[in-house]
PDB file of C-alpha atoms in Angstrom:
ATOM      1  CA  ASP A 261     -19.366   9.855  -2.794  1.00 68.00           C
ATOM      2  CA  GLY A 262     -16.563   8.353  -4.851  1.00 73.00           C
ATOM      3  CA  GLY A 263     -14.570   5.582  -3.321  1.00 94.00           C
ATOM      4  CA  ILE A 264     -13.708   1.926  -3.079  1.00 96.00           C
ATOM      5  CA  THR A 265     -16.009  -0.615  -1.510  1.00 97.00           C
ATOM      6  CA  GLN A 266     -14.791  -3.946  -0.272  1.00 97.00           C
ATOM      7  CA  SER A 267     -17.067  -6.694   0.940  1.00 96.00           C
ATOM      8  CA  PRO A 268     -17.434  -8.509   3.147  1.00 96.00           C
ATOM      9  CA  LYS A 269     -15.582  -6.771   5.951  1.00 95.00           C
ATOM     10  CA  TYR A 270     -15.197 -10.003   7.919  1.00 96.00           C
ATOM     11  CA  LEU A 271     -15.308 -13.515   6.543  1.00 94.00           C
ATOM     12  CA  PHE A 272     -14.914 -16.903   8.144  1.00 93.00           C
ATOM     13  CA  ARG A 273     -14.407 -20.021   6.078  1.00 90.00           C
ATOM     14  CA  LYS A 274     -13.411 -23.623   6.545  1.00 90.00           C
ATOM     15  CA  GLU A 275     -10.186 -24.997   5.153  1.00 88.00           C
ATOM     16  CA  GLY A 276     -10.444 -26.178   1.584  1.00 88.00           C
ATOM     17  CA  GLN A 277     -13.160 -23.735   0.546  1.00 91.00           C
ATOM     18  CA  ASN A 278     -12.665 -21.105  -2.102  1.00 93.00           C
ATOM     19  CA  VAL A 279     -13.572 -17.566  -1.073  1.00 95.00           C
ATOM     20  CA  THR A 280     -14.229 -14.516  -3.257  1.00 97.00           C
ATOM     21  CA  LEU A 281     -13.625 -10.995  -1.971  1.00 97.00           C
ATOM     22  CA  SER A 282     -15.404  -8.171  -3.740  1.00 98.00           C
ATOM     23  CA  CYS A 283     -13.867  -4.829  -4.701  1.00 98.00           C
ATOM     24  CA  GLU A 284     -15.794  -2.095  -6.500  1.00 98.00           C
ATOM     25  CA  GLN A 285     -14.673   1.465  -7.312  1.00 97.00           C
ATOM     26  CA  ASN A 286     -16.539   4.445  -8.751  1.00 96.00           C
ATOM     27  CA  LEU A 287     -13.499   6.671  -9.154  1.00 94.00           C
ATOM     28  CA  ASN A 288     -13.115   5.866 -12.841  1.00 93.00           C
ATOM     29  CA  HIS A 289      -9.602   4.605 -12.173  1.00 93.00           C
ATOM     30  CA  ASP A 290      -7.889   2.373 -14.679  1.00 92.00           C
ATOM     31  CA  ALA A 291      -5.599   0.503 -12.285  1.00 93.00           C
ATOM     32  CA  MET A 292      -6.724  -1.753  -9.446  1.00 95.00           C
ATOM     33  CA  TYR A 293      -4.758  -3.772  -6.912  1.00 96.00           C
ATOM     34  CA  TRP A 294      -5.009  -6.446  -4.264  1.00 98.00           C
ATOM     35  CA  TYR A 295      -2.658  -6.504  -1.296  1.00 98.00           C
ATOM     36  CA  ARG A 296      -2.349  -8.872   1.596  1.00 97.00           C
ATOM     37  CA  GLN A 297      -1.324  -7.593   5.014  1.00 96.00           C
ATOM     38  CA  ASP A 298       0.107  -9.782   7.759  1.00 94.00           C
ATOM     39  CA  PRO A 299       1.627  -8.521  11.030  1.00 86.00           C
ATOM     40  CA  GLY A 300       5.247  -7.518  10.508  1.00 82.00           C
ATOM     41  CA  GLN A 301       5.071  -8.136   6.741  1.00 84.00           C
ATOM     42  CA  GLY A 302       3.734  -4.862   5.469  1.00 91.00           C
ATOM     43  CA  LEU A 303       1.555  -4.929   2.358  1.00 95.00           C
ATOM     44  CA  ARG A 304       2.399  -7.560  -0.211  1.00 96.00           C
ATOM     45  CA  LEU A 305       1.066  -7.305  -3.749  1.00 96.00           C
ATOM     46  CA  ILE A 306      -1.063 -10.225  -4.930  1.00 97.00           C
ATOM     47  CA  TYR A 307      -2.365  -9.052  -8.315  1.00 97.00           C
ATOM     48  CA  TYR A 308      -2.866  -5.812 -10.137  1.00 95.00           C
ATOM     49  CA  SER A 309      -4.693  -4.740 -13.264  1.00 95.00           C
ATOM     50  CA  GLN A 310      -3.944  -1.730 -15.433  1.00 92.00           C
ATOM     51  CA  ILE A 311      -6.836  -2.162 -17.827  1.00 92.00           C
ATOM     52  CA  VAL A 312     -10.012  -4.181 -18.317  1.00 95.00           C
ATOM     53  CA  ASN A 313      -9.469  -7.825 -19.291  1.00 96.00           C
ATOM     54  CA  ASP A 314      -5.810  -7.717 -18.309  1.00 95.00           C
ATOM     55  CA  PHE A 315      -3.991  -8.304 -15.032  1.00 96.00           C
ATOM     56  CA  GLN A 316      -0.513  -9.113 -13.776  1.00 95.00           C
ATOM     57  CA  LYS A 317       0.802 -11.246 -10.956  1.00 95.00           C
ATOM     58  CA  GLY A 318       2.305  -9.513  -7.988  1.00 94.00           C
ATOM     59  CA  ASP A 319       4.828 -10.950  -5.588  1.00 93.00           C
ATOM     60  CA  ILE A 320       2.560 -13.512  -3.896  1.00 96.00           C
ATOM     61  CA  ALA A 321       0.022 -14.598  -6.542  1.00 97.00           C
ATOM     62  CA  GLU A 322       0.152 -18.329  -5.826  1.00 96.00           C
ATOM     63  CA  GLY A 323      -3.170 -19.616  -4.535  1.00 96.00           C
ATOM     64  CA  TYR A 324      -5.109 -16.556  -5.691  1.00 97.00           C
ATOM     65  CA  SER A 325      -7.036 -15.660  -8.825  1.00 97.00           C
ATOM     66  CA  VAL A 326      -8.618 -12.454 -10.126  1.00 98.00           C
ATOM     67  CA  SER A 327     -10.721 -11.184 -12.993  1.00 97.00           C
ATOM     68  CA  ARG A 328     -11.229  -7.738 -14.497  1.00 97.00           C
ATOM     69  CA  GLU A 329     -14.316  -7.895 -16.677  1.00 97.00           C
ATOM     70  CA  LYS A 330     -15.430  -4.376 -15.812  1.00 97.00           C
ATOM     71  CA  LYS A 331     -13.459  -1.242 -15.068  1.00 96.00           C
ATOM     72  CA  GLU A 332     -15.244  -0.821 -11.750  1.00 97.00           C
ATOM     73  CA  SER A 333     -14.742  -4.318 -10.393  1.00 98.00           C
ATOM     74  CA  PHE A 334     -11.722  -6.453  -9.441  1.00 98.00           C
ATOM     75  CA  PRO A 335     -12.765  -9.506  -7.382  1.00 98.00           C
ATOM     76  CA  LEU A 336     -10.177 -11.697  -5.688  1.00 98.00           C
ATOM     77  CA  THR A 337     -10.661 -15.433  -5.179  1.00 97.00           C
ATOM     78  CA  VAL A 338      -8.670 -17.096  -2.447  1.00 96.00           C
ATOM     79  CA  THR A 339      -8.445 -20.707  -3.541  1.00 93.00           C
ATOM     80  CA  SER A 340      -7.907 -23.839  -1.502  1.00 88.00           C
ATOM     81  CA  ALA A 341      -4.353 -23.891  -2.896  1.00 88.00           C
ATOM     82  CA  GLN A 342      -3.424 -20.882  -0.756  1.00 89.00           C
ATOM     83  CA  LYS A 343      -1.644 -22.481   2.195  1.00 88.00           C
ATOM     84  CA  ASN A 344      -2.142 -19.732   4.744  1.00 91.00           C
ATOM     85  CA  PRO A 345      -5.090 -17.575   3.680  1.00 93.00           C
ATOM     86  CA  THR A 346      -5.914 -15.987   7.035  1.00 95.00           C
ATOM     87  CA  ALA A 347      -5.010 -12.313   6.593  1.00 96.00           C
ATOM     88  CA  PHE A 348      -6.233  -8.773   6.054  1.00 96.00           C
ATOM     89  CA  TYR A 349      -6.860  -8.053   2.371  1.00 97.00           C
ATOM     90  CA  LEU A 350      -6.779  -4.548   0.945  1.00 97.00           C
ATOM     91  CA  CYS A 351      -8.053  -3.475  -2.455  1.00 98.00           C
ATOM     92  CA  ALA A 352      -6.882  -0.232  -4.034  1.00 96.00           C
ATOM     93  CA  SER A 353      -7.157   1.749  -7.230  1.00 95.00           C
ATOM     94  CA  SER A 354      -5.202   4.517  -8.886  1.00 92.00           C
ATOM     95  CA  HIS A 355      -5.433   6.886 -11.807  1.00 87.00           C
ATOM     96  CA  SER A 356      -2.819   5.958 -14.373  1.00 75.00           C
ATOM     97  CA  GLY A 357      -0.795   8.218 -16.558  1.00 66.00           C
ATOM     98  CA  SER A 358      -0.862  11.564 -14.827  1.00 63.00           C
ATOM     99  CA  GLY A 359      -0.523  13.143 -11.434  1.00 69.00           C
ATOM    100  CA  THR A 360       0.984  11.272  -8.543  1.00 80.00           C
ATOM    101  CA  GLY A 361      -1.013   8.117  -9.178  1.00 83.00           C
ATOM    102  CA  GLU A 362      -1.421   7.485  -5.479  1.00 89.00           C
ATOM    103  CA  LEU A 363      -3.445   4.521  -4.326  1.00 92.00           C
ATOM    104  CA  PHE A 364      -6.935   4.906  -2.952  1.00 95.00           C
ATOM    105  CA  PHE A 365      -7.775   2.059  -0.599  1.00 96.00           C
ATOM    106  CA  GLY A 366     -10.892   0.271   0.506  1.00 96.00           C
ATOM    107  CA  GLU A 367     -11.502  -0.490   4.163  1.00 95.00           C
ATOM    108  CA  GLY A 368     -10.234  -4.030   3.851  1.00 96.00           C
ATOM    109  CA  SER A 369     -11.577  -7.546   4.281  1.00 97.00           C
ATOM    110  CA  ARG A 370     -10.420  -9.739   7.126  1.00 96.00           C
ATOM    111  CA  LEU A 371     -10.459 -13.398   6.215  1.00 96.00           C
ATOM    112  CA  THR A 372     -10.168 -16.083   8.862  1.00 95.00           C
ATOM    113  CA  VAL A 373      -9.885 -19.697   7.841  1.00 91.00           C
ATOM    114  CA  LEU A 374     -10.871 -22.128  10.546  1.00 87.00           C
TER     115      LEU A 374
ATOM    116  CA  ALA B 915      14.879  -9.117  -3.211  1.00 56.00           C
ATOM    117  CA  GLN B 916      13.284  -6.522  -1.022  1.00 59.00           C
ATOM    118  CA  LYS B 917      13.071  -3.234  -2.855  1.00 92.00           C
ATOM    119  CA  ILE B 918      11.706  -1.066  -0.076  1.00 96.00           C
ATOM    120  CA  THR B 919      13.462  -1.220   3.294  1.00 96.00           C
ATOM    121  CA  GLN B 920      12.142   0.314   6.467  1.00 96.00           C
ATOM    122  CA  THR B 921      14.664  -0.459   9.178  1.00 95.00           C
ATOM    123  CA  GLN B 922      12.689   0.784  12.183  1.00 95.00           C
ATOM    124  CA  PRO B 923       9.996  -1.728  13.219  1.00 93.00           C
ATOM    125  CA  GLY B 924       8.907   0.574  16.039  1.00 95.00           C
ATOM    126  CA  MET B 925       9.622   4.043  17.395  1.00 96.00           C
ATOM    127  CA  PHE B 926       8.650   5.964  20.501  1.00 97.00           C
ATOM    128  CA  VAL B 927       8.665   9.753  20.311  1.00 96.00           C
ATOM    129  CA  GLN B 928       7.640  12.435  22.777  1.00 97.00           C
ATOM    130  CA  GLU B 929       4.693  14.585  21.732  1.00 97.00           C
ATOM    131  CA  LYS B 930       5.655  17.832  19.963  1.00 97.00           C
ATOM    132  CA  GLU B 931       9.048  16.487  18.905  1.00 97.00           C
ATOM    133  CA  ALA B 932       9.955  15.981  15.260  1.00 97.00           C
ATOM    134  CA  VAL B 933      10.339  12.414  14.029  1.00 97.00           C
ATOM    135  CA  THR B 934      12.076  10.892  11.027  1.00 98.00           C
ATOM    136  CA  LEU B 935      10.964   7.568   9.606  1.00 98.00           C
ATOM    137  CA  ASP B 936      13.559   5.893   7.409  1.00 98.00           C
ATOM    138  CA  CYS B 937      12.991   4.408   3.966  1.00 98.00           C
ATOM    139  CA  THR B 938      15.512   3.184   1.432  1.00 98.00           C
ATOM    140  CA  TYR B 939      14.642   1.779  -1.958  1.00 97.00           C
ATOM    141  CA  ASP B 940      16.268  -0.119  -4.753  1.00 95.00           C
ATOM    142  CA  THR B 941      15.570   0.442  -8.425  1.00 92.00           C
ATOM    143  CA  SER B 942      17.474   0.685 -11.680  1.00 89.00           C
ATOM    144  CA  ASP B 943      14.786   2.821 -13.311  1.00 89.00           C
ATOM    145  CA  GLN B 944      15.415   6.534 -13.777  1.00 90.00           C
ATOM    146  CA  SER B 945      11.731   7.335 -13.448  1.00 89.00           C
ATOM    147  CA  TYR B 946       9.916   6.256 -10.307  1.00 92.00           C
ATOM    148  CA  GLY B 947       7.631   7.560  -7.615  1.00 93.00           C
ATOM    149  CA  LEU B 948       7.774   7.278  -3.857  1.00 95.00           C
ATOM    150  CA  PHE B 949       4.822   7.384  -1.467  1.00 96.00           C
ATOM    151  CA  TRP B 950       4.166   7.409   2.247  1.00 98.00           C
ATOM    152  CA  TYR B 951       0.984   6.071   3.786  1.00 98.00           C
ATOM    153  CA  LYS B 952      -0.352   6.114   7.338  1.00 98.00           C
ATOM    154  CA  GLN B 953      -2.412   3.285   8.776  1.00 97.00           C
ATOM    155  CA  PRO B 954      -4.125   4.002  12.126  1.00 96.00           C
ATOM    156  CA  SER B 955      -5.398   1.170  14.286  1.00 93.00           C
ATOM    157  CA  SER B 956      -8.704   1.360  12.413  1.00 91.00           C
ATOM    158  CA  GLY B 957      -6.932  -0.182   9.418  1.00 92.00           C
ATOM    159  CA  GLU B 958      -7.655   2.501   6.820  1.00 92.00           C
ATOM    160  CA  MET B 959      -4.783   3.563   4.578  1.00 95.00           C
ATOM    161  CA  ILE B 960      -4.197   7.312   4.370  1.00 96.00           C
ATOM    162  CA  PHE B 961      -2.012   8.805   1.647  1.00 96.00           C
ATOM    163  CA  LEU B 962       0.417  11.351   3.094  1.00 97.00           C
ATOM    164  CA  ILE B 963       2.949  12.502   0.529  1.00 97.00           C
ATOM    165  CA  TYR B 964       4.487  11.777  -2.880  1.00 96.00           C
ATOM    166  CA  GLN B 965       7.930  12.375  -4.390  1.00 96.00           C
ATOM    167  CA  GLY B 966       8.714  11.882  -8.061  1.00 93.00           C
ATOM    168  CA  SER B 967      12.239  10.883  -9.020  1.00 93.00           C
ATOM    169  CA  TYR B 968      12.612  13.956 -11.219  1.00 92.00           C
ATOM    170  CA  ASP B 969      11.287  16.382  -8.626  1.00 91.00           C
ATOM    171  CA  GLU B 970      14.125  18.666  -7.668  1.00 88.00           C
ATOM    172  CA  GLN B 971      12.624  19.858  -4.417  1.00 94.00           C
ATOM    173  CA  ASN B 972      11.620  17.768  -1.437  1.00 96.00           C
ATOM    174  CA  ALA B 973       7.878  17.264  -1.191  1.00 96.00           C
ATOM    175  CA  THR B 974       5.997  18.872   1.674  1.00 97.00           C
ATOM    176  CA  GLU B 975       2.400  18.515   2.856  1.00 96.00           C
ATOM    177  CA  GLY B 976       1.577  20.394   6.028  1.00 97.00           C
ATOM    178  CA  ARG B 977       3.533  18.799   8.885  1.00 97.00           C
ATOM    179  CA  TYR B 978       4.882  16.103   6.569  1.00 98.00           C
ATOM    180  CA  SER B 979       7.980  16.451   4.455  1.00 97.00           C
ATOM    181  CA  LEU B 980       9.955  13.945   2.486  1.00 97.00           C
ATOM    182  CA  ASN B 981      13.735  14.064   2.753  1.00 97.00           C
ATOM    183  CA  PHE B 982      14.662  12.763  -0.709  1.00 97.00           C
ATOM    184  CA  GLN B 983      18.298  11.838  -1.225  1.00 96.00           C
ATOM    185  CA  LYS B 984      18.432  10.343  -4.695  1.00 95.00           C
ATOM    186  CA  ALA B 985      22.065   9.282  -4.686  1.00 95.00           C
ATOM    187  CA  ARG B 986      21.537   7.397  -1.447  1.00 96.00           C
ATOM    188  CA  LYS B 987      18.191   6.024  -2.630  1.00 96.00           C
ATOM    189  CA  SER B 988      16.631   7.332   0.519  1.00 97.00           C
ATOM    190  CA  ALA B 989      13.154   8.810   1.031  1.00 98.00           C
ATOM    191  CA  ASN B 990      12.696   9.512   4.712  1.00 98.00           C
ATOM    192  CA  LEU B 991       9.443  10.912   6.072  1.00 98.00           C
ATOM    193  CA  VAL B 992       9.757  13.785   8.521  1.00 98.00           C
ATOM    194  CA  ILE B 993       6.833  14.670  10.780  1.00 98.00           C
ATOM    195  CA  SER B 994       7.239  17.981  12.527  1.00 96.00           C
ATOM    196  CA  ALA B 995       5.657  18.774  15.905  1.00 95.00           C
ATOM    197  CA  SER B 996       4.272  15.283  16.433  1.00 96.00           C
ATOM    198  CA  GLN B 997       0.793  14.825  17.865  1.00 97.00           C
ATOM    199  CA  LEU B 998      -0.873  11.951  19.710  1.00 97.00           C
ATOM    200  CA  GLY B 999      -2.946  11.290  16.600  1.00 97.00           C
ATOM    201  CA  ASP B1000       0.214  10.533  14.659  1.00 98.00           C
ATOM    202  CA  SER B1001       0.479   7.184  16.452  1.00 98.00           C
ATOM    203  CA  ALA B1002       0.038   4.640  13.654  1.00 97.00           C
ATOM    204  CA  MET B1003       1.820   2.360  11.206  1.00 97.00           C
ATOM    205  CA  TYR B1004       3.657   4.161   8.436  1.00 98.00           C
ATOM    206  CA  PHE B1005       4.466   2.575   5.108  1.00 98.00           C
ATOM    207  CA  CYS B1006       6.856   3.662   2.385  1.00 98.00           C
ATOM    208  CA  ALA B1007       5.972   2.571  -1.167  1.00 96.00           C
ATOM    209  CA  MET B1008       7.417   2.826  -4.672  1.00 95.00           C
ATOM    210  CA  ARG B1009       6.217   2.742  -8.257  1.00 92.00           C
ATOM    211  CA  GLU B1010       8.958   1.898 -10.742  1.00 83.00           C
ATOM    212  CA  GLY B1011       9.103   3.157 -14.296  1.00 74.00           C
ATOM    213  CA  ASP B1012       6.674   5.108 -16.414  1.00 67.00           C
ATOM    214  CA  ARG B1013       4.520   2.395 -17.937  1.00 66.00           C
ATOM    215  CA  ASP B1014       3.918  -0.065 -15.152  1.00 73.00           C
ATOM    216  CA  ASP B1015       1.498   0.675 -12.358  1.00 78.00           C
ATOM    217  CA  LYS B1016       3.015  -1.861  -9.986  1.00 88.00           C
ATOM    218  CA  ILE B1017       3.387  -0.366  -6.514  1.00 92.00           C
ATOM    219  CA  ILE B1018       5.247  -2.175  -3.747  1.00 94.00           C
ATOM    220  CA  PHE B1019       5.439  -1.440  -0.031  1.00 96.00           C
ATOM    221  CA  GLY B1020       7.929  -1.732   2.776  1.00 95.00           C
ATOM    222  CA  LYS B1021       7.202  -3.597   5.998  1.00 95.00           C
ATOM    223  CA  GLY B1022       6.307  -0.457   7.868  1.00 96.00           C
ATOM    224  CA  THR B1023       7.241   1.387  11.045  1.00 97.00           C
ATOM    225  CA  ARG B1024       4.948   1.533  14.032  1.00 97.00           C
ATOM    226  CA  LEU B1025       5.139   4.997  15.564  1.00 98.00           C
ATOM    227  CA  HIS B1026       4.074   5.645  19.148  1.00 97.00           C
ATOM    228  CA  ILE B1027       3.685   9.245  20.299  1.00 97.00           C
ATOM    229  CA  LEU B1028       4.070   9.626  24.065  1.00 97.00           C
ATOM    230  CA  PRO B1029       2.161  12.340  25.968  1.00 95.00           C
TER     231      PRO B1029
END
């Protein structure tokens, strides 16, 4: 079935360690996104990519990095520079250019930094 | 500056009643799209309904309708005949312009349906 796969679902790390969250889609979507969700804050956009080898910063990009080497994949690295990395991270994709362009989401990755 | 505002952090509604969840947005673009998503306690994000800025009629999808008031920059979600399964977080979101795929969300409203 087509969809978005995020891994791992739960992740525990020590302070100061970089962490990479995986996001893979087989929907043939051009655009991919990373959001961070904290209680009472809604979803905040970290990075998004409209095409392979290109990506744009969202509203809270500091302390995060991404790459888009393949259409299907958009991994997010939470670096040690991110001051408060404990959160729920959601990856999404959308079809650009026609239709509603609604987001299709993965099941999320919950990162806890100890 | 916050571009999507959801003023109701939480709401309690009796089962079978209709409920309106508020959303206002801010944009200077003429072309934009508005979305509503539902997030149950399981954490999954479920797309509910979409309204394009040039759509003349309010969008409807089953029990969901979007009350789009362009001049007021308002895109309220209306759920008719609420059910216990409607208890969830609800998020309003917007895509600005034609060429950029950036989509931003409001802070959400937690809806509780009472039996």
